[in-house]
Amino acid sequence: MSPVSFIDEPVYGWSAGRKRPWLLEQLNRLTRNHLERCTDYRRLMESVEGGRHAQTLADLYPLSVRLFKQNRLLSIDDDEVFRVLTSSGTTSQQVSRIYLDRETAALQSKALVKIMQPWLGRQRLPMLIIDHPGVITERSSFSARGAGIQGMMVFGRRPVYALNADLSPNWGAIDEFVESHRGQPILLFGFTFMVWQLLQALNEKERSLALHGGVLVHSGGWKKLQDQAVDNATFKARSQRLFGVDRVHNFYGMVEQVGSVFVECERGHLHTPLFADLLIRDAQTGNLKPNGETGIIEVLSVLPRSYPGHVLLTEDRGRILGEDDCACGRMGKYFEVLGRVPRAEVRGCSDTVEPSKAEEY
């Protein structure tokens, strides 16, 4: 299979025995490409004796996501840069900068469509975005929030923004959207903490939106909710009660590997798509942890062509629950995320909101 022909394959249809050798071949190919084209990556790999040809997925040497905050890592010429993505962070934090050429940007968009279609279908749905329009005003440079919104907009039509620039609810826009699409399938999308703030506002007003037949997709920003003792079950129950949606899907992803997102199934498990995978490593030794044991999440993806982000060690904790045997019927690994690594810098999409604004309503 060529590097891009996976787009035509079932995204959750390959068993481990079929997926692993193909994925290893693609990732080894990317390693060789980045070694040839990215000087800083080559120097780093030489310093740690990172191999050009790994024998297993575990042998691939992962870069820490933090390196993208401290270094300009790209495997293309400057005149090939099509878009720059920046990670979440407050004004006091460094942010990652991810450089995309047109090929990588297009590949990530196609992959995201491939991942989300099993959950959203092929028909574009009326879309309520729980954010404000100013977050995607600059087309050549996107924050994590902007990149997420831009990626999800391909599944929606006639998008409406639910928030004002100060992040307060735009009740006029919300009411008009609800009235225009009452009883129709609709798509709601937003980052988790901002969605929760809107739910809180609805609760205070003793209102509900009655968007029956709708689906809510959300991601990122769980730390603030955990601080408020809001877990996934509570979030889902509140969303279904106040939004009236039929389904709620969380997904796990990061700007350093945009396009490789891991969507939560009906059983509450996050799933790896065909062209991405996940390993769990021991924080002290770096050795792989067996299924069921907690460690640091490592993510692998065949999508990053313009920068060496194909094998990354995150700052998140998690555990693999199983592989090829989830009760939902989808193949591949399924897992859960258990929070940030202790003392890791907070970096969730909602954490880009200044505390004073986040507390205003």
Coordinates of C-alpha atoms in Angstrom, one line a residue:
M1 CA 0.0 0.0 0.0
S2 CA 1.3 3.5 -0.9
P3 CA 1.7 6.2 1.8
V4 CA -1.7 7.7 1.0
S5 CA -3.8 4.9 -0.2
F6 CA -5.0 4.2 3.3
I7 CA -7.6 6.9 2.8
D8 CA -9.7 4.4 0.8
E9 CA -9.5 1.7 3.6
P10 CA -12.0 1.2 6.5
V11 CA -10.7 3.4 9.3
Y12 CA -11.5 0.9 12.0
G13 CA -11.5 -2.3 9.9
W14 CA -7.9 -3.7 10.2
S15 CA -6.8 -6.2 12.8
A16 CA -3.5 -5.8 14.7
G17 CA -1.9 -8.5 12.6
R18 CA -2.6 -6.6 9.4
K19 CA -2.1 -3.0 10.7
R20 CA 1.2 -3.3 12.6
P21 CA 3.5 -4.3 9.8
W22 CA 2.0 -1.7 7.4
L23 CA 2.2 1.0 10.0
L24 CA 5.8 0.2 10.9
E25 CA 6.8 0.4 7.2
Q26 CA 5.2 3.8 6.8
L27 CA 6.7 5.2 10.0
N28 CA 10.2 3.9 9.1
R29 CA 9.8 5.6 5.8
L30 CA 8.9 8.9 7.5
T31 CA 11.8 8.6 9.9
R32 CA 14.2 8.3 6.9
N33 CA 12.6 11.3 5.2
H34 CA 12.9 13.5 8.3
L35 CA 16.5 12.4 8.9
E36 CA 17.4 13.5 5.4
R37 CA 15.4 16.8 5.4
C38 CA 15.5 18.1 9.0
T39 CA 18.9 18.9 10.4
D40 CA 17.9 19.3 14.0
Y41 CA 16.0 16.0 13.9
R42 CA 19.0 14.2 12.5
R43 CA 21.3 15.7 15.1
L44 CA 18.9 14.7 17.9
M45 CA 18.5 11.1 16.6
E46 CA 22.3 10.8 16.2
S47 CA 22.8 11.9 19.8
V48 CA 20.4 9.2 21.1
E49 CA 21.4 6.6 18.5
G50 CA 17.9 6.6 17.0
G51 CA 17.8 4.0 14.3
R52 CA 16.8 4.5 10.7
H53 CA 15.0 1.2 10.5
A54 CA 13.0 0.1 13.6
Q55 CA 12.1 -3.6 13.9
T56 CA 9.0 -2.9 16.0
L57 CA 6.8 0.1 16.8
A58 CA 8.3 0.2 20.2
D59 CA 11.8 0.7 18.7
L60 CA 10.8 4.0 17.0
Y61 CA 12.3 6.8 19.0
P62 CA 9.7 9.3 20.2
L63 CA 10.2 13.0 20.3
S64 CA 8.7 14.9 23.3
V65 CA 6.0 17.2 22.3
R66 CA 7.8 19.9 24.4
L67 CA 10.5 20.0 21.7
F68 CA 8.2 21.7 19.4
K69 CA 7.9 24.6 21.8
Q70 CA 11.7 25.0 22.0
N71 CA 12.8 24.3 18.4
R72 CA 11.8 25.1 14.9
L73 CA 11.4 21.6 13.5
L74 CA 10.4 21.2 9.9
S75 CA 11.3 19.0 6.9
I76 CA 10.5 21.4 4.2
D77 CA 11.9 24.6 2.8
D78 CA 10.6 27.8 4.1
D79 CA 8.9 28.7 0.8
E80 CA 6.9 25.4 1.1
V81 CA 5.2 26.4 4.4
F82 CA 1.5 26.6 3.7
R83 CA 0.2 27.0 7.2
V84 CA 1.5 27.3 10.8
L85 CA -0.4 25.7 13.7
T86 CA 0.2 26.8 17.3
S87 CA -0.7 24.8 20.4
S88 CA -2.8 26.0 23.2
G89 CA -1.2 28.1 26.0
T90 CA -1.6 31.2 28.0
T91 CA 0.4 34.3 27.2
S92 CA 3.0 33.2 29.8
Q93 CA 3.6 29.8 28.1
Q94 CA 5.6 28.8 25.1
V95 CA 3.6 27.3 22.3
S96 CA 4.4 24.6 19.8
R97 CA 4.6 25.7 16.2
I98 CA 3.8 23.1 13.6
Y99 CA 4.7 23.8 9.9
L100 CA 2.5 22.3 7.2
D101 CA 3.0 22.2 3.5
R102 CA 0.0 21.8 1.2
E103 CA 0.5 18.0 1.0
T104 CA 0.4 17.5 4.7
A105 CA -2.4 19.9 5.3
A106 CA -4.5 18.1 2.6
L107 CA -3.6 14.7 4.0
Q108 CA -4.6 15.7 7.5
S109 CA -8.0 17.0 6.2
K110 CA -8.7 13.8 4.3
A111 CA -7.8 11.7 7.3
L112 CA -10.0 13.7 9.7
V113 CA -13.0 13.2 7.3
K114 CA -12.2 9.5 7.1
I115 CA -12.2 9.3 10.9
M116 CA -15.3 11.3 11.6
Q117 CA -17.6 9.9 8.9
P118 CA -18.5 6.7 10.8
W119 CA -19.7 8.9 13.7
L120 CA -21.3 11.8 11.7
G121 CA -22.3 10.3 8.4
R122 CA -21.6 11.7 4.9
Q123 CA -24.2 14.4 4.9
R124 CA -23.2 17.9 6.1
L125 CA -25.3 19.0 9.1
P126 CA -26.3 22.4 10.3
M127 CA -23.6 23.3 12.7
L128 CA -23.5 25.3 16.0
I129 CA -19.9 26.1 17.0
I130 CA -19.5 26.8 20.7
D131 CA -16.9 29.5 20.2
H132 CA -16.6 32.9 18.5
P133 CA -15.8 33.6 14.9
G134 CA -12.6 35.6 15.6
V135 CA -10.7 32.5 16.5
I136 CA -10.2 31.6 12.7
T137 CA -9.8 35.0 11.2
E138 CA -6.2 34.4 10.1
R139 CA -6.1 31.7 7.4
S140 CA -2.4 31.1 7.3
S141 CA -1.9 30.6 11.0
F142 CA -4.2 28.7 13.4
S143 CA -4.3 28.1 17.1
A144 CA -5.3 24.7 18.4
R145 CA -8.9 25.9 18.7
G146 CA -8.9 27.5 15.3
A147 CA -7.4 24.3 13.7
G148 CA -10.0 22.2 15.4
I149 CA -12.9 24.4 14.3
Q150 CA -11.6 24.6 10.8
G151 CA -11.2 20.8 10.6
M152 CA -14.7 20.1 11.9
M153 CA -16.4 22.7 9.6
V154 CA -16.2 20.3 6.7
F155 CA -18.9 18.3 8.4
G156 CA -21.2 21.3 8.9
R157 CA -23.2 23.7 6.8
R158 CA -24.3 27.2 7.5
P159 CA -22.2 27.4 10.7
V160 CA -23.4 29.6 13.5
Y161 CA -21.1 30.7 16.4
A162 CA -22.7 30.4 19.9
L163 CA -20.4 32.8 21.7
N164 CA -19.5 36.5 21.5
A165 CA -15.9 37.7 21.4
D166 CA -15.9 38.0 25.2
L167 CA -17.0 34.3 25.3
S168 CA -20.4 35.1 26.7
P169 CA -23.3 33.3 25.1
N170 CA -24.8 34.9 22.0
W171 CA -28.4 34.1 22.9
G172 CA -29.8 35.7 19.8
A173 CA -27.7 33.5 17.5
I174 CA -28.4 30.4 19.6
D175 CA -32.2 30.9 19.6
E176 CA -32.3 31.6 15.9
F177 CA -30.3 28.4 15.2
V178 CA -32.5 26.3 17.4
E179 CA -35.7 27.7 15.8
S180 CA -34.4 27.2 12.3
H181 CA -33.3 23.6 12.8
R182 CA -35.8 22.3 15.3
G183 CA -36.3 18.5 14.8
Q184 CA -33.4 18.2 12.3
P185 CA -30.1 16.3 12.7
I186 CA -27.5 18.9 13.7
L187 CA -23.9 19.1 14.8
L188 CA -22.6 20.9 17.8
F189 CA -18.8 21.3 18.2
G190 CA -16.6 23.0 20.8
F191 CA -13.8 22.6 23.3
T192 CA -14.8 20.8 26.4
F193 CA -14.5 23.6 29.0
M194 CA -16.2 26.1 26.7
V195 CA -19.1 23.7 26.1
W196 CA -19.4 23.3 29.9
Q197 CA -19.5 27.0 30.4
L198 CA -22.5 27.2 28.0
L199 CA -24.2 24.3 29.8
Q200 CA -23.7 26.2 33.1
A201 CA -25.2 29.3 31.6
L202 CA -28.2 27.3 30.3
N203 CA -28.6 25.7 33.7
E204 CA -28.6 29.1 35.5
K205 CA -31.3 30.3 33.1
E206 CA -33.2 27.1 33.6
R207 CA -33.2 26.7 29.8
S208 CA -32.7 23.8 27.4
L209 CA -32.2 23.8 23.6
A210 CA -34.1 20.7 22.6
L211 CA -31.8 19.8 19.7
H212 CA -33.2 16.3 19.4
G213 CA -31.5 14.2 16.7
G214 CA -28.2 16.2 17.2
V215 CA -24.7 15.1 18.0
L216 CA -22.2 16.9 20.2
V217 CA -18.5 16.5 19.4
H218 CA -16.0 18.0 21.9
S219 CA -12.4 17.8 22.8
G220 CA -9.7 19.1 25.2
G221 CA -9.7 21.1 28.4
W222 CA -10.6 18.4 30.9
K223 CA -8.3 19.8 33.6
K224 CA -10.6 22.7 34.5
L225 CA -13.6 20.3 34.7
Q226 CA -11.7 17.8 36.8
D227 CA -10.9 20.7 39.2
Q228 CA -14.7 21.2 39.4
A229 CA -15.3 17.5 40.0
V230 CA -17.0 17.1 36.6
D231 CA -16.3 13.7 35.0
N232 CA -17.2 12.4 31.6
A233 CA -20.4 10.8 32.7
T234 CA -21.6 14.1 34.3
F235 CA -20.6 16.0 31.2
K236 CA -22.6 13.7 29.0
A237 CA -25.7 13.7 31.1
R238 CA -25.7 17.5 31.4
S239 CA -25.2 17.8 27.6
Q240 CA -28.0 15.4 26.7
R241 CA -30.4 17.1 29.2
L242 CA -29.7 20.7 28.3
F243 CA -28.8 20.5 24.7
G244 CA -31.2 17.7 24.0
V245 CA -28.7 15.9 21.7
D246 CA -28.9 12.2 21.2
R247 CA -25.2 11.4 21.2
V248 CA -22.0 12.9 22.7
H249 CA -18.5 12.0 21.5
N250 CA -15.3 13.2 23.1
F251 CA -12.1 12.9 21.1
Y252 CA -8.4 13.0 22.0
G253 CA -5.9 14.8 19.8
M254 CA -3.3 17.4 19.7
V255 CA -2.0 20.1 17.3
E256 CA 1.3 18.3 16.9
Q257 CA -0.6 15.5 15.1
V258 CA -3.7 17.2 13.7
G259 CA -5.8 14.8 11.7
S260 CA -4.9 11.8 13.9
V261 CA -7.8 12.0 16.4
F262 CA -9.0 9.3 18.6
V263 CA -12.8 9.3 19.0
E264 CA -14.8 7.9 21.9
C265 CA -17.2 5.1 21.0
E266 CA -20.6 4.3 22.5
R267 CA -18.9 2.3 25.2
G268 CA -16.9 5.3 26.3
H269 CA -13.6 4.0 24.8
L270 CA -11.2 6.1 22.7
H271 CA -10.2 4.3 19.5
T272 CA -7.1 4.4 17.3
P273 CA -7.8 4.8 13.5
L274 CA -6.0 2.8 10.8
F275 CA -3.3 5.3 10.2
A276 CA -2.4 6.1 13.8
D277 CA -1.5 4.1 16.9
L278 CA -0.8 4.5 20.6
L279 CA 1.7 3.0 23.0
I280 CA 2.0 3.4 26.8
R281 CA 5.5 3.9 28.3
D282 CA 6.8 3.7 31.9
A283 CA 7.7 7.2 33.1
Q284 CA 10.9 6.1 34.7
T285 CA 12.3 3.5 32.3
G286 CA 10.7 4.3 29.0
N287 CA 9.7 0.6 28.6
L288 CA 6.3 -0.3 27.2
K289 CA 3.6 -0.9 29.8
P290 CA 1.2 -3.9 29.2
N291 CA -2.5 -3.3 28.5
G292 CA -4.3 -2.2 31.6
E293 CA -1.4 -0.5 33.2
T294 CA -1.0 3.3 33.4
G295 CA 1.9 5.2 31.9
I296 CA 2.7 8.1 29.5
I297 CA 0.9 8.1 26.2
E298 CA 3.0 7.9 23.0
V299 CA 1.2 8.6 19.8
L300 CA 2.2 7.5 16.3
S301 CA 0.8 8.8 13.0
V302 CA 1.7 8.4 9.3
L303 CA 0.3 11.9 8.5
P304 CA 3.2 14.3 9.5
R305 CA 5.2 14.7 6.2
S306 CA 6.4 18.3 6.6
Y307 CA 7.7 18.0 10.2
P308 CA 9.1 15.2 12.3
G309 CA 5.9 14.6 14.4
H310 CA 5.2 11.0 13.4
V311 CA 6.3 9.5 16.8
L312 CA 5.6 11.7 19.8
L313 CA 5.7 11.3 23.6
T314 CA 2.9 13.3 25.1
E315 CA 2.5 14.8 28.6
D316 CA -0.6 12.8 29.2
R317 CA -1.2 9.6 31.3
G318 CA -3.4 6.8 30.0
R319 CA -3.8 3.1 29.6
I320 CA -4.7 0.7 26.8
L321 CA -7.9 -1.2 27.6
G322 CA -7.7 -3.7 24.8
E323 CA -7.3 -4.3 21.0
D324 CA -9.6 -5.6 18.3
D325 CA -12.2 -6.7 20.9
C326 CA -14.2 -3.6 21.9
A327 CA -17.9 -4.3 22.4
C328 CA -18.7 -1.6 19.9
G329 CA -17.2 -3.8 17.1
R330 CA -14.5 -1.5 15.9
M331 CA -11.0 -2.9 15.4
G332 CA -7.8 -1.4 16.7
K333 CA -6.6 -0.4 20.2
Y334 CA -9.0 1.3 22.5
F335 CA -7.9 3.3 25.6
E336 CA -8.6 6.0 28.1
V337 CA -6.8 9.2 29.1
L338 CA -6.3 9.7 32.8
G339 CA -5.0 13.3 33.0
R340 CA -1.7 15.1 32.8
V341 CA 1.7 13.9 33.9
P342 CA 2.4 15.4 37.3
R343 CA 4.2 18.8 37.1
A344 CA 3.6 18.9 33.3
E345 CA 2.8 22.3 31.9
V346 CA -1.0 22.7 31.6
R347 CA -1.9 22.7 27.9
G348 CA -5.5 22.1 27.1
C349 CA -7.4 23.9 24.4
S350 CA -9.6 25.6 27.0
D351 CA -6.6 26.8 28.9
T352 CA -6.0 29.4 26.2
V353 CA -8.9 31.3 27.9
E354 CA -7.6 33.9 30.3
P355 CA -8.8 33.1 33.9
S356 CA -10.7 36.4 34.2
K357 CA -12.7 35.7 31.0
A358 CA -13.3 32.1 32.0
E359 CA -14.9 33.2 35.2
E360 CA -17.1 35.9 33.9
Y361 CA -20.2 33.8 33.4

